[in-house]
Amino acid sequence: MMMMMDKRDEETMEEPAAEIPLPFSARSPSTFPPPRGTFLDAYGADRGFLELIGLQELHQSSFLLQQPPARATCVASAPQVEAESSDAVNFPANPSSMSCSSTEAGANPTKPATAGEANEQEAEPKESCKEGGGKKKKKGQKPQKEPRFAFETRSEVDYLDDGYRWRKYGQKAVKNSPFPRSYYRCTSATCGVKKRVERSSDDPAVVVTTYEGQHNHPSPVVPRGAHHAPPPPPPLLPAEPFMPPPLGFVLSPPVNTKEFQLPLLSSYLAPPPLDFNRSAAARILVVTSDLTASIEGRNQTAESAIRDYGLLQDLIPSEIRKE
DNA sequence: CGAGTTTGACCGGCGC
DNA sequence: GCGCCGGTCAAACTCG
């Protein structure tokens, strides 16, 4: 459902939506110096979402704003949530905008996830379940949802290195898709963040990575394969009690670097050195427990854009936005 | 030897 | 109620 975005028309959101608690509390750019030096300059300035994700290169800054509002692209199916889930990103209540839900749906274009599906995993429920000794989730208790973010990336490789260490705990064949879905969990004992990686059946070149939860710790190590990157600079944003680095990723082998670069995101996401040089074309889907915003500039309405921007804003440090 | 991956089995939710 | 399917567990295995 979501369409791939064309590099060209994306809308930007000028101002970030109100602060939205992001799943990956990403504000702290605990990141390193912008790879190409431009990040910082971008920092602070509100730029289009796309910029955040690195599209800026393709488009001049603010190009997004110029775009006429388009229809929101969201996957809808929103489970009930939202309001309740404290964790969920609080999108500004913007009726007109999309608040779509269903993480999966967003994540996997080919198959919409059921609300239940989307929701169930989010919470840290499992923790309770598994750790509790029991195997699976307890019945009756609905796990709380955690925000999810899905990234669609054009990459030859499935694994996106985001600076965190992940442990694969499962792989399953996905119905209607020739590609298996892999499940990863943050190796940090106290961190319940999970991510799923799968290829889109519609477009094998597209890798959909869905993050769930927030890291409650700094990025532990330099991602494997991450190339030497400059040491992380001091946090740009002051005063945040705890700013876990957001998710991010580094795409290994590049695929369409020109089309879409996700570099920024990655940096933002992963404080550690992420190598965006190798980034592949990507699209970001912000998926919260309830909402899935497909961040495809051109498909979004201004409002949605704004909203997204807010989300991403947290996610992506402005520094990253510029590559 | 520890950490991570693989893989079959198990469990729960959901639709029919 | 049954079967399908997604998600997770955990033993076995691999790798550094």
Coordinates of C-alpha atoms (C1' of nucleotides) in Angstrom, one line a residue:
Chain A
M1 CA 0.0 0.0 0.0
M2 CA 2.3 2.5 0.6
M3 CA 3.8 3.6 -2.4
M4 CA 7.3 3.8 -2.8
M5 CA 8.2 7.2 -2.8
D6 CA 9.7 8.9 -5.5
K7 CA 12.5 10.8 -4.7
R8 CA 11.0 13.7 -6.0
D9 CA 8.1 15.1 -4.5
E10 CA 8.1 15.0 -0.9
E11 CA 6.5 17.3 1.3
T12 CA 8.1 18.6 4.2
M13 CA 6.9 19.5 7.3
E14 CA 8.2 22.6 8.6
E15 CA 7.6 22.5 12.1
P16 CA 7.8 19.5 14.1
A17 CA 4.8 18.4 15.5
A18 CA 4.6 18.8 19.1
E19 CA 6.8 16.7 21.0
I20 CA 6.1 13.3 20.6
P21 CA 7.5 10.7 22.7
L22 CA 9.2 8.6 20.4
P23 CA 9.8 5.1 20.8
F24 CA 13.3 5.3 20.6
S25 CA 13.8 8.3 22.5
A26 CA 15.7 9.7 20.1
R27 CA 16.6 12.9 20.9
S28 CA 19.8 12.6 21.9
P29 CA 21.9 12.8 19.2
S30 CA 24.3 11.1 21.0
T31 CA 25.8 10.7 17.8
F32 CA 28.9 11.5 16.3
P33 CA 29.8 14.2 14.1
P34 CA 28.0 14.2 11.1
P35 CA 29.7 12.2 8.6
R36 CA 29.6 14.8 6.0
G37 CA 29.7 17.7 8.2
T38 CA 26.4 19.1 7.3
F39 CA 24.3 17.7 10.0
L40 CA 25.0 20.2 12.5
D41 CA 24.0 22.9 10.4
A42 CA 20.8 21.3 9.9
Y43 CA 20.4 20.8 13.4
G44 CA 18.0 23.0 15.0
A45 CA 16.4 24.0 11.9
D46 CA 13.3 22.4 11.2
R47 CA 13.4 20.6 8.1
G48 CA 11.4 18.3 6.2
F49 CA 11.1 14.9 7.3
L50 CA 12.7 13.7 4.3
E51 CA 15.6 15.6 5.0
L52 CA 15.7 13.7 8.1
I53 CA 15.9 10.7 6.3
G54 CA 18.5 12.0 4.1
L55 CA 16.5 12.8 1.1
Q56 CA 17.5 16.2 1.3
E57 CA 20.2 15.6 -1.0
L58 CA 17.9 14.8 -3.6
H59 CA 15.8 17.7 -2.9
Q60 CA 16.7 21.0 -1.8
S61 CA 15.7 21.8 1.6
S62 CA 12.3 22.8 2.0
F63 CA 11.2 21.2 -1.1
L64 CA 8.8 19.3 0.8
L65 CA 6.9 22.3 1.9
Q66 CA 6.3 23.1 -1.6
Q67 CA 4.6 20.0 -2.3
P68 CA 0.9 20.1 -2.4
P69 CA -0.7 18.2 0.2
A70 CA -1.4 14.8 -0.9
R71 CA -3.4 12.2 0.6
A72 CA -2.1 10.6 3.6
T73 CA -0.9 7.2 3.2
C74 CA -1.4 5.2 6.0
V75 CA -2.3 1.9 6.7
A76 CA -5.2 1.9 8.6
S77 CA -6.4 -0.6 10.7
A78 CA -5.7 0.9 13.8
P79 CA -6.3 -1.0 16.7
Q80 CA -7.8 0.6 19.5
V81 CA -5.1 1.9 21.1
E82 CA -3.6 4.9 21.0
A83 CA -4.9 6.9 23.5
E84 CA -4.2 4.5 26.0
S85 CA -0.9 3.5 25.2
S86 CA 1.3 5.8 27.0
D87 CA 4.2 4.6 25.1
A88 CA 2.6 5.2 21.9
V89 CA 3.6 8.1 20.1
N90 CA 1.3 10.8 20.7
F91 CA 0.5 12.1 17.5
P92 CA -1.1 15.3 17.6
A93 CA -4.6 14.7 17.4
N94 CA -5.1 15.6 14.0
P95 CA -8.1 14.1 12.7
S96 CA -7.4 14.8 9.2
S97 CA -4.1 13.4 9.3
M98 CA -3.5 10.0 9.1
S99 CA -3.3 8.2 12.1
C100 CA -3.1 5.0 10.9
S101 CA -2.2 2.2 12.7
S102 CA -1.0 -1.1 12.5
T103 CA 2.5 -1.3 12.5
E104 CA 2.8 -4.2 10.4
A105 CA 0.6 -3.0 7.9
G106 CA 2.9 -0.2 7.4
A107 CA 5.8 -2.3 7.6
N108 CA 4.6 -4.9 5.3
P109 CA 2.9 -3.6 2.4
T110 CA 2.1 -6.8 1.1
K111 CA 0.3 -8.0 3.9
P112 CA -1.5 -5.9 6.3
A113 CA -1.2 -7.0 9.7
T114 CA -4.0 -7.7 11.8
A115 CA -4.6 -5.4 14.6
G116 CA -4.0 -8.0 17.0
E117 CA -0.8 -8.9 15.4
A118 CA 0.4 -5.5 15.4
N119 CA -0.4 -4.9 18.9
E120 CA 0.5 -8.0 20.5
Q121 CA 4.0 -7.9 20.1
E122 CA 4.6 -4.5 21.1
A123 CA 4.6 -4.5 24.6
E124 CA 7.2 -5.8 26.6
P125 CA 4.9 -8.4 27.4
K126 CA 7.1 -10.9 26.5
E127 CA 9.4 -10.1 29.0
S128 CA 6.9 -11.0 31.4
C129 CA 6.1 -14.1 29.7
K130 CA 9.4 -15.4 28.9
E131 CA 11.1 -14.2 31.8
G132 CA 8.5 -15.3 34.0
G133 CA 9.4 -18.7 33.0
G134 CA 6.3 -19.2 31.0
K135 CA 6.9 -19.4 27.4
K136 CA 4.5 -17.2 25.8
K137 CA 2.5 -14.3 26.7
K138 CA 0.0 -14.7 29.3
K139 CA -3.4 -14.8 28.3
G140 CA -5.7 -12.2 29.4
Q141 CA -3.0 -9.7 29.8
K142 CA -2.6 -7.6 26.9
P143 CA 0.7 -6.4 26.5
Q144 CA 1.1 -2.9 26.2
K145 CA 2.0 -1.6 22.9
E146 CA 5.2 -0.2 22.2
P147 CA 5.8 2.2 19.4
R148 CA 7.1 0.7 16.3
F149 CA 9.0 2.1 13.5
A150 CA 9.3 0.4 10.3
F151 CA 11.8 1.2 7.7
E152 CA 11.7 0.2 4.2
T153 CA 15.0 0.1 2.7
R154 CA 16.2 -0.8 -0.7
S155 CA 19.1 -2.9 0.1
E156 CA 20.6 -6.1 -1.1
V157 CA 21.2 -7.1 2.4
D158 CA 18.6 -7.7 5.0
Y159 CA 20.6 -6.7 7.9
L160 CA 20.7 -3.1 8.8
D161 CA 23.2 -2.3 11.3
D162 CA 21.9 0.4 13.6
G163 CA 24.6 0.5 16.1
Y164 CA 22.9 -1.8 18.6
R165 CA 23.6 -5.3 19.0
W166 CA 20.9 -7.7 18.2
R167 CA 20.4 -11.2 18.8
K168 CA 18.4 -13.2 16.4
Y169 CA 15.8 -15.3 18.2
G170 CA 13.7 -16.6 15.4
Q171 CA 13.0 -16.7 11.8
K172 CA 9.7 -17.6 10.2
A173 CA 8.5 -18.0 6.7
V174 CA 6.0 -15.4 5.9
K175 CA 2.9 -16.3 4.3
N176 CA 2.6 -15.0 0.8
S177 CA 6.1 -14.1 0.7
P178 CA 9.1 -16.1 -0.4
F179 CA 11.2 -14.4 2.1
P180 CA 11.5 -15.3 5.7
R181 CA 11.1 -12.8 8.5
S182 CA 13.8 -12.7 11.0
Y183 CA 13.3 -11.6 14.6
Y184 CA 15.9 -9.9 16.6
R185 CA 16.1 -8.7 20.1
C186 CA 18.5 -6.2 21.6
T187 CA 21.2 -8.0 23.4
S188 CA 21.2 -5.7 26.3
A189 CA 19.7 -7.5 29.2
T190 CA 17.6 -4.6 30.2
C191 CA 16.5 -3.6 26.8
G192 CA 13.5 -5.1 25.4
V193 CA 13.7 -3.6 22.0
K194 CA 13.0 -5.9 19.2
K195 CA 13.1 -5.7 15.5
R196 CA 11.9 -7.7 12.6
V197 CA 13.5 -7.8 9.3
E198 CA 11.9 -9.1 6.2
R199 CA 11.8 -8.5 2.6
S200 CA 8.9 -7.2 0.8
S201 CA 7.3 -9.8 -1.3
D202 CA 6.2 -7.2 -3.6
D203 CA 9.6 -5.8 -4.1
P204 CA 12.4 -8.1 -3.1
A205 CA 14.8 -5.3 -3.2
V206 CA 13.0 -3.7 -0.3
V207 CA 13.9 -4.7 3.2
V208 CA 11.4 -3.8 5.8
T209 CA 12.9 -3.4 9.3
T210 CA 10.5 -2.9 12.1
Y211 CA 11.7 -1.7 15.4
E212 CA 9.7 -2.1 18.5
G213 CA 10.3 -0.4 21.8
Q214 CA 12.9 1.9 23.0
H215 CA 16.4 1.3 23.9
N216 CA 17.0 2.2 27.4
H217 CA 20.6 2.2 27.1
P218 CA 23.2 3.8 24.9
S219 CA 24.3 2.1 21.8
P220 CA 26.7 -0.5 23.1
V221 CA 29.0 -1.0 20.4
V222 CA 30.0 -0.1 17.1
P223 CA 28.0 -2.0 14.8
R224 CA 29.6 -4.7 13.1
G225 CA 30.8 -3.7 9.9
A226 CA 30.4 -0.2 10.8
H227 CA 33.3 1.5 9.5
H228 CA 35.4 3.6 11.6
A229 CA 33.4 6.5 12.4
P230 CA 34.3 9.5 14.3
P231 CA 33.7 9.3 18.0
P232 CA 30.3 10.5 19.1
P233 CA 30.1 14.0 19.9
P234 CA 28.5 15.2 23.0
P235 CA 24.8 15.2 23.0
L236 CA 23.4 18.0 21.1
L237 CA 20.3 18.2 23.1
P238 CA 20.8 19.3 26.5
A239 CA 19.1 18.1 29.4
E240 CA 17.5 15.0 28.7
P241 CA 17.6 12.7 31.5
F242 CA 18.2 9.9 29.5
M243 CA 18.6 9.9 25.9
P244 CA 19.0 6.6 24.5
P245 CA 20.1 6.6 21.1
P246 CA 17.5 5.9 18.7
L247 CA 17.5 3.3 16.3
G248 CA 19.4 3.6 13.3
F249 CA 20.9 1.6 10.8
V250 CA 23.5 1.2 8.4
L251 CA 22.9 -0.6 5.4
S252 CA 25.6 -2.6 4.3
P253 CA 25.7 -3.0 0.7
P254 CA 24.4 -0.1 -1.1
V255 CA 21.8 -0.4 -3.5
N256 CA 20.3 2.7 -4.6
T257 CA 22.1 5.3 -2.8
K258 CA 20.9 7.9 -5.0
E259 CA 17.4 7.4 -4.7
F260 CA 17.1 7.5 -1.1
Q261 CA 19.5 7.8 1.5
L262 CA 18.8 7.0 4.9
P263 CA 21.9 8.1 6.3
L264 CA 20.6 10.5 8.5
L265 CA 18.3 8.4 10.1
S266 CA 20.8 6.0 10.8
S267 CA 23.0 8.3 12.4
Y268 CA 20.3 9.5 14.4
L269 CA 19.3 6.2 15.3
A270 CA 22.5 4.9 16.0
P271 CA 24.9 7.0 17.7
P272 CA 27.6 4.8 16.9
P273 CA 29.2 5.2 13.7
L274 CA 26.9 4.3 11.1
D275 CA 28.1 4.0 7.7
F276 CA 25.7 5.7 5.6
N277 CA 27.9 5.7 2.7
R278 CA 26.6 2.4 2.2
S279 CA 23.1 3.2 2.8
A280 CA 20.6 2.1 0.5
A281 CA 17.5 3.7 -0.6
A282 CA 15.0 3.7 2.1
R283 CA 11.7 4.8 3.2
I284 CA 10.7 5.2 6.7
L285 CA 7.5 4.2 8.1
V286 CA 6.9 5.4 11.4
V287 CA 4.9 3.0 13.2
T288 CA 3.7 3.5 16.5
S289 CA 1.7 1.2 18.4
D290 CA -1.3 2.6 16.8
L291 CA -0.2 4.6 14.1
T292 CA 1.7 3.9 11.1
A293 CA 2.7 6.8 9.2
S294 CA 4.3 6.1 6.0
I295 CA 6.7 8.7 5.6
E296 CA 6.6 9.1 2.0
G297 CA 6.7 12.7 1.4
R298 CA 4.7 13.0 -1.5
N299 CA 1.9 11.1 -0.2
Q300 CA 1.4 12.9 2.9
T301 CA -0.7 15.7 3.6
A302 CA 0.9 18.6 5.1
E303 CA -0.6 17.7 8.4
S304 CA 0.6 14.3 8.3
A305 CA 3.8 15.5 7.3
I306 CA 4.0 17.6 10.2
R307 CA 3.1 14.9 12.4
D308 CA 5.6 12.7 11.0
Y309 CA 8.1 15.3 11.3
G310 CA 7.4 15.4 14.9
L311 CA 8.0 11.8 15.2
L312 CA 11.0 11.8 13.3
Q313 CA 12.2 14.8 14.7
D314 CA 12.8 12.9 17.8
L315 CA 14.1 10.1 15.9
I316 CA 16.4 11.9 13.8
P317 CA 18.5 14.6 15.0
S318 CA 18.7 17.3 12.7
E319 CA 22.2 16.8 12.4
I320 CA 21.6 13.7 10.7
R321 CA 19.2 15.2 8.4
K322 CA 21.8 16.5 6.3
E323 CA 24.0 14.2 5.0
Chain B
dC1 C1' 34.1 -21.1 26.1
dG2 C1' 30.9 -17.5 25.4
dA3 C1' 28.0 -15.3 22.2
dG4 C1' 25.3 -15.6 18.4
dT5 C1' 22.6 -18.3 14.8
dT6 C1' 19.6 -22.0 13.2
dT7 C1' 15.5 -24.4 13.4
dG8 C1' 11.7 -27.2 14.9
dA9 C1' 8.2 -27.0 18.3
dC10 C1' 5.0 -24.6 21.0
dC11 C1' 1.6 -21.2 22.2
dG12 C1' -1.9 -17.8 21.6
dG13 C1' -4.8 -14.9 18.7
dC14 C1' -7.9 -14.6 15.1
dG15 C1' -11.0 -15.9 11.3
dC16 C1' -14.0 -19.1 9.5
Chain C
dG1 C1' -14.3 -25.7 17.7
dC2 C1' -10.7 -25.9 14.3
dG3 C1' -7.1 -24.6 11.6
dC4 C1' -4.0 -21.0 10.2
dC5 C1' -0.5 -18.0 11.2
dG6 C1' 2.6 -15.0 13.7
dG7 C1' 5.7 -14.8 17.4
dT8 C1' 8.7 -16.9 20.7
dC9 C1' 11.3 -20.5 23.0
dA10 C1' 15.1 -23.3 23.5
dA11 C1' 18.2 -27.0 22.2
dA12 C1' 21.7 -27.8 19.0
dC13 C1' 25.0 -25.9 16.4
dT14 C1' 28.5 -22.5 14.6
dC15 C1' 31.9 -19.1 15.0
dG16 C1' 35.5 -16.3 16.9

